mmCIF file of C-alpha atoms in Angstrom:
data_model
loop_
_atom_site.group_PDB
_atom_site.id
_atom_site.type_symbol
_atom_site.label_atom_id
_atom_site.label_comp_id
_atom_site.label_asym_id
_atom_site.label_seq_id
_atom_site.Cartn_x
_atom_site.Cartn_y
_atom_site.Cartn_z
ATOM 1 C CA ASP B 2 -55.252 -14.140 287.517
ATOM 2 C CA GLY B 3 -55.262 -14.060 291.414
ATOM 3 C CA GLU B 4 -52.661 -17.154 291.661
ATOM 4 C CA PRO B 5 -49.295 -16.403 293.103
ATOM 5 C CA CYS B 6 -46.252 -17.018 290.901
ATOM 6 C CA GLY B 7 -44.243 -17.519 293.992
ATOM 7 C CA GLU B 8 -41.126 -15.968 292.112
ATOM 8 C CA CYS B 9 -42.216 -12.141 291.410
ATOM 9 C CA GLN B 10 -40.559 -9.336 293.457
ATOM 10 C CA SER B 11 -44.214 -9.154 295.228
ATOM 11 C CA CYS B 12 -44.432 -13.109 295.918
ATOM 12 C CA GLU B 13 -40.696 -12.996 297.540
ATOM 13 C CA ALA B 14 -41.503 -10.054 299.909
ATOM 14 C CA ILE B 15 -44.482 -11.762 301.000
ATOM 15 C CA LYS B 16 -42.334 -14.767 301.679
ATOM 16 C CA LYS B 17 -39.736 -12.847 303.464
ATOM 17 C CA GLY B 18 -42.586 -10.842 305.520
ATOM 18 C CA SER B 19 -41.606 -7.302 303.894
ATOM 19 C CA HIS B 20 -44.348 -6.815 301.616
ATOM 20 C CA TRP B 21 -45.679 -3.394 301.843
ATOM 21 C CA ASP B 22 -49.112 -4.349 301.913
ATOM 22 C CA VAL B 23 -49.449 -7.451 303.946
ATOM 23 C CA LEU B 24 -48.999 -7.000 307.608
ATOM 24 C CA GLU B 25 -48.921 -9.874 309.700
ATOM 25 C CA VAL B 26 -49.393 -9.458 313.823
ATOM 26 C CA ASP B 27 -49.377 -11.863 316.617
ATOM 27 C CA GLY B 28 -52.636 -11.628 318.579
ATOM 28 C CA ALA B 29 -50.690 -12.412 321.860
ATOM 29 C CA ARG B 30 -48.469 -9.393 321.438
ATOM 30 C CA PHE B 31 -50.934 -6.901 319.854
ATOM 31 C CA ARG B 32 -53.990 -7.177 321.701
ATOM 32 C CA GLY B 33 -54.867 -3.808 322.953
ATOM 33 C CA ILE B 34 -57.250 -1.268 321.944
ATOM 34 C CA GLU B 35 -54.340 1.084 321.019
ATOM 35 C CA ASP B 36 -52.800 -1.310 318.934
ATOM 36 C CA VAL B 37 -56.336 -1.817 316.947
ATOM 37 C CA LYS B 38 -56.620 1.621 316.691
ATOM 38 C CA GLU B 39 -53.398 2.110 314.516
ATOM 39 C CA LEU B 40 -54.145 -0.651 313.022
ATOM 40 C CA ALA B 41 -57.491 0.857 311.827
ATOM 41 C CA TYR B 42 -56.405 3.788 310.884
ATOM 42 C CA LYS B 43 -53.672 2.563 308.513
ATOM 43 C CA ALA B 44 -56.391 0.291 307.032
ATOM 44 C CA TYR B 45 -57.950 3.533 305.331
ATOM 45 C CA LEU B 46 -54.625 4.514 303.706
ATOM 46 C CA SER B 47 -54.321 3.349 300.132
ATOM 47 C CA PRO B 48 -52.644 0.265 299.403
ATOM 48 C CA MET B 49 -49.556 0.592 297.202
ATOM 49 C CA GLY B 50 -50.958 -2.293 295.002
ATOM 50 C CA ASN B 51 -54.332 -3.375 294.639
ATOM 51 C CA ARG B 52 -55.103 -4.819 298.200
ATOM 52 C CA LYS B 53 -54.002 -4.434 301.866
ATOM 53 C CA VAL B 54 -53.824 -7.598 303.631
ATOM 54 C CA TYR B 55 -53.899 -7.886 307.740
ATOM 55 C CA ILE B 56 -53.249 -11.216 309.184
ATOM 56 C CA ILE B 57 -53.958 -11.272 312.609
ATOM 57 C CA ASP B 58 -52.438 -14.579 313.987
ATOM 58 C CA GLU B 59 -53.505 -15.958 317.810
ATOM 59 C CA CYS B 60 -56.319 -13.871 317.502
ATOM 60 C CA HIS B 61 -57.849 -15.390 319.997
ATOM 61 C CA MET B 62 -55.373 -13.813 322.222
ATOM 62 C CA LEU B 63 -57.198 -10.229 322.032
ATOM 63 C CA THR B 64 -58.374 -8.555 324.737
ATOM 64 C CA GLU B 65 -62.189 -7.716 324.846
ATOM 65 C CA PRO B 66 -61.518 -4.162 324.057
ATOM 66 C CA ALA B 67 -59.293 -5.003 321.284
ATOM 67 C CA TRP B 68 -62.426 -6.979 319.814
ATOM 68 C CA ASN B 69 -64.451 -4.216 320.189
ATOM 69 C CA GLY B 70 -62.188 -1.934 317.876
ATOM 70 C CA LEU B 71 -61.597 -4.411 315.320
ATOM 71 C CA LEU B 72 -65.499 -4.900 315.011
ATOM 72 C CA LYS B 73 -65.858 -1.416 313.516
ATOM 73 C CA LEU B 74 -63.419 -2.265 310.984
ATOM 74 C CA LEU B 75 -65.150 -5.552 310.404
ATOM 75 C CA GLU B 76 -68.236 -4.245 310.109
ATOM 76 C CA GLU B 77 -67.073 -1.268 307.424
ATOM 77 C CA PRO B 78 -63.923 -2.414 306.059
ATOM 78 C CA PRO B 79 -62.288 -0.202 303.177
ATOM 79 C CA PRO B 80 -62.776 -1.821 299.749
ATOM 80 C CA HIS B 81 -59.101 -2.437 299.332
ATOM 81 C CA LEU B 82 -58.689 -4.185 302.940
ATOM 82 C CA VAL B 83 -58.620 -8.072 303.219
ATOM 83 C CA ILE B 84 -58.627 -9.162 307.199
ATOM 84 C CA MET B 85 -57.878 -12.791 307.974
ATOM 85 C CA LEU B 86 -58.028 -13.833 311.614
ATOM 86 C CA CYS B 87 -56.348 -17.293 312.509
ATOM 87 C CA THR B 88 -56.638 -19.408 315.510
ATOM 88 C CA THR B 89 -56.519 -22.725 316.946
ATOM 89 C CA HIS B 90 -59.209 -21.867 319.365
ATOM 90 C CA PHE B 91 -62.224 -20.964 317.253
ATOM 91 C CA GLU B 92 -64.661 -21.219 320.338
ATOM 92 C CA LYS B 93 -62.724 -18.187 322.093
ATOM 93 C CA ILE B 94 -63.795 -15.936 319.454
ATOM 94 C CA PRO B 95 -66.689 -13.553 320.126
ATOM 95 C CA ASP B 96 -69.978 -14.487 318.450
ATOM 96 C CA THR B 97 -69.984 -10.796 317.131
ATOM 97 C CA ILE B 98 -66.937 -11.245 315.299
ATOM 98 C CA SER B 99 -67.298 -14.705 314.060
ATOM 99 C CA SER B 100 -70.837 -13.793 312.563
ATOM 100 C CA ARG B 101 -69.211 -11.285 310.280
ATOM 101 C CA CYS B 102 -66.498 -13.965 308.822
ATOM 102 C CA GLN B 103 -65.984 -16.220 306.489
ATOM 103 C CA LEU B 104 -64.878 -19.699 308.041
ATOM 104 C CA TYR B 105 -62.084 -21.557 306.507
ATOM 105 C CA PRO B 106 -61.395 -24.906 308.630
ATOM 106 C CA PHE B 107 -58.229 -26.349 307.695
ATOM 107 C CA THR B 108 -57.352 -29.979 308.078
ATOM 108 C CA LYS B 109 -54.656 -32.104 309.895
ATOM 109 C CA LEU B 110 -51.687 -32.624 307.865
ATOM 110 C CA THR B 111 -50.869 -36.187 307.166
ATOM 111 C CA PRO B 112 -47.265 -37.440 308.382
ATOM 112 C CA ASP B 113 -45.887 -37.561 305.475
ATOM 113 C CA ARG B 114 -46.738 -33.856 304.461
ATOM 114 C CA ILE B 115 -45.273 -32.856 307.839
ATOM 115 C CA LYS B 116 -42.012 -34.820 307.289
ATOM 116 C CA GLN B 117 -41.699 -33.584 303.703
ATOM 117 C CA LYS B 118 -42.133 -29.845 305.488
ATOM 118 C CA LEU B 119 -39.708 -30.445 308.059
ATOM 119 C CA GLU B 120 -37.023 -31.811 306.032
ATOM 120 C CA LEU B 121 -37.333 -28.591 303.911
ATOM 121 C CA ILE B 122 -36.944 -26.217 306.774
ATOM 122 C CA CYS B 123 -33.847 -28.458 307.878
ATOM 123 C CA GLN B 124 -32.156 -28.262 304.300
ATOM 124 C CA SER B 125 -32.941 -24.128 304.193
ATOM 125 C CA ILE B 126 -31.180 -23.765 307.869
ATOM 126 C CA GLY B 127 -28.442 -26.127 307.032
ATOM 127 C CA ILE B 128 -28.915 -28.755 309.201
ATOM 128 C CA ALA B 129 -29.501 -32.700 308.470
ATOM 129 C CA PRO B 130 -32.353 -33.897 310.116
ATOM 130 C CA ASP B 131 -32.458 -36.940 312.529
ATOM 131 C CA SER B 132 -35.052 -39.283 311.450
ATOM 132 C CA ARG B 133 -35.606 -40.283 315.286
ATOM 133 C CA HIS B 134 -36.090 -36.745 316.171
ATOM 134 C CA ILE B 135 -38.238 -36.081 312.931
ATOM 135 C CA GLN B 136 -40.654 -38.977 313.911
ATOM 136 C CA PHE B 137 -41.034 -37.305 317.251
ATOM 137 C CA ILE B 138 -41.683 -34.154 316.224
ATOM 138 C CA ILE B 139 -44.294 -35.612 313.874
ATOM 139 C CA GLU B 140 -45.982 -37.203 316.470
ATOM 140 C CA LYS B 141 -46.075 -34.807 319.113
ATOM 141 C CA ALA B 142 -47.384 -32.330 316.369
ATOM 142 C CA GLY B 143 -50.553 -34.442 315.935
ATOM 143 C CA GLY B 144 -51.032 -33.173 312.169
ATOM 144 C CA ASN B 145 -50.407 -29.102 313.084
ATOM 145 C CA MET B 146 -47.654 -27.793 311.166
ATOM 146 C CA ARG B 147 -47.317 -24.684 313.488
ATOM 147 C CA SER B 148 -47.006 -27.380 316.540
ATOM 148 C CA ALA B 149 -43.949 -29.173 314.370
ATOM 149 C CA GLU B 150 -42.221 -26.002 313.517
ATOM 150 C CA ASN B 151 -42.199 -24.929 317.219
ATOM 151 C CA THR B 152 -41.035 -28.523 318.314
ATOM 152 C CA LEU B 153 -38.269 -28.574 315.575
ATOM 153 C CA GLU B 154 -37.091 -25.058 316.852
ATOM 154 C CA GLN B 155 -36.814 -26.718 320.614
ATOM 155 C CA VAL B 156 -35.146 -29.603 319.230
ATOM 156 C CA CYS B 157 -32.614 -27.564 317.266
ATOM 157 C CA GLN B 158 -31.730 -25.538 320.369
ATOM 158 C CA ILE B 159 -31.330 -28.641 322.744
ATOM 159 C CA LYS B 160 -29.112 -29.892 319.917
ATOM 160 C CA ASP B 161 -26.914 -26.730 319.897
ATOM 161 C CA ARG B 162 -26.491 -26.720 323.688
ATOM 162 C CA GLY B 163 -25.118 -30.324 323.805
ATOM 163 C CA GLY B 164 -28.053 -32.381 324.147
#
């Protein structure tokens, strides 16, 4: 039905980042034309399931040649391919790219939602969250879960060092 169950083998593989048809790349590292050429080549290979999904995170970090290479794939994608370009800096996406995409803006998360998620993360890694640290992280994040997760990681590293 198109809705994830969260429990099957496919859903579990996606959660673990090991799904055979879902590829997530970091635009800060994966940014050159050669990277895009390899991605485009693999895009035309048949998926194991019904769809192949490419997620390019921090896509605003791509180089101009990489954007040019990606343009052809966006203009003529194979029918089984879904490309998701994720960014916190939409203004840095070239017009030639953004004009070929559907925009799905996300709203900032509430402090309560961030707190719930941070507590789940802490529980999953076996640490007891300190309410002062959680509150600090929530305030610093400004509604952005990625910022909250990054700050949590930094706080955990400081605590591990005895800080």
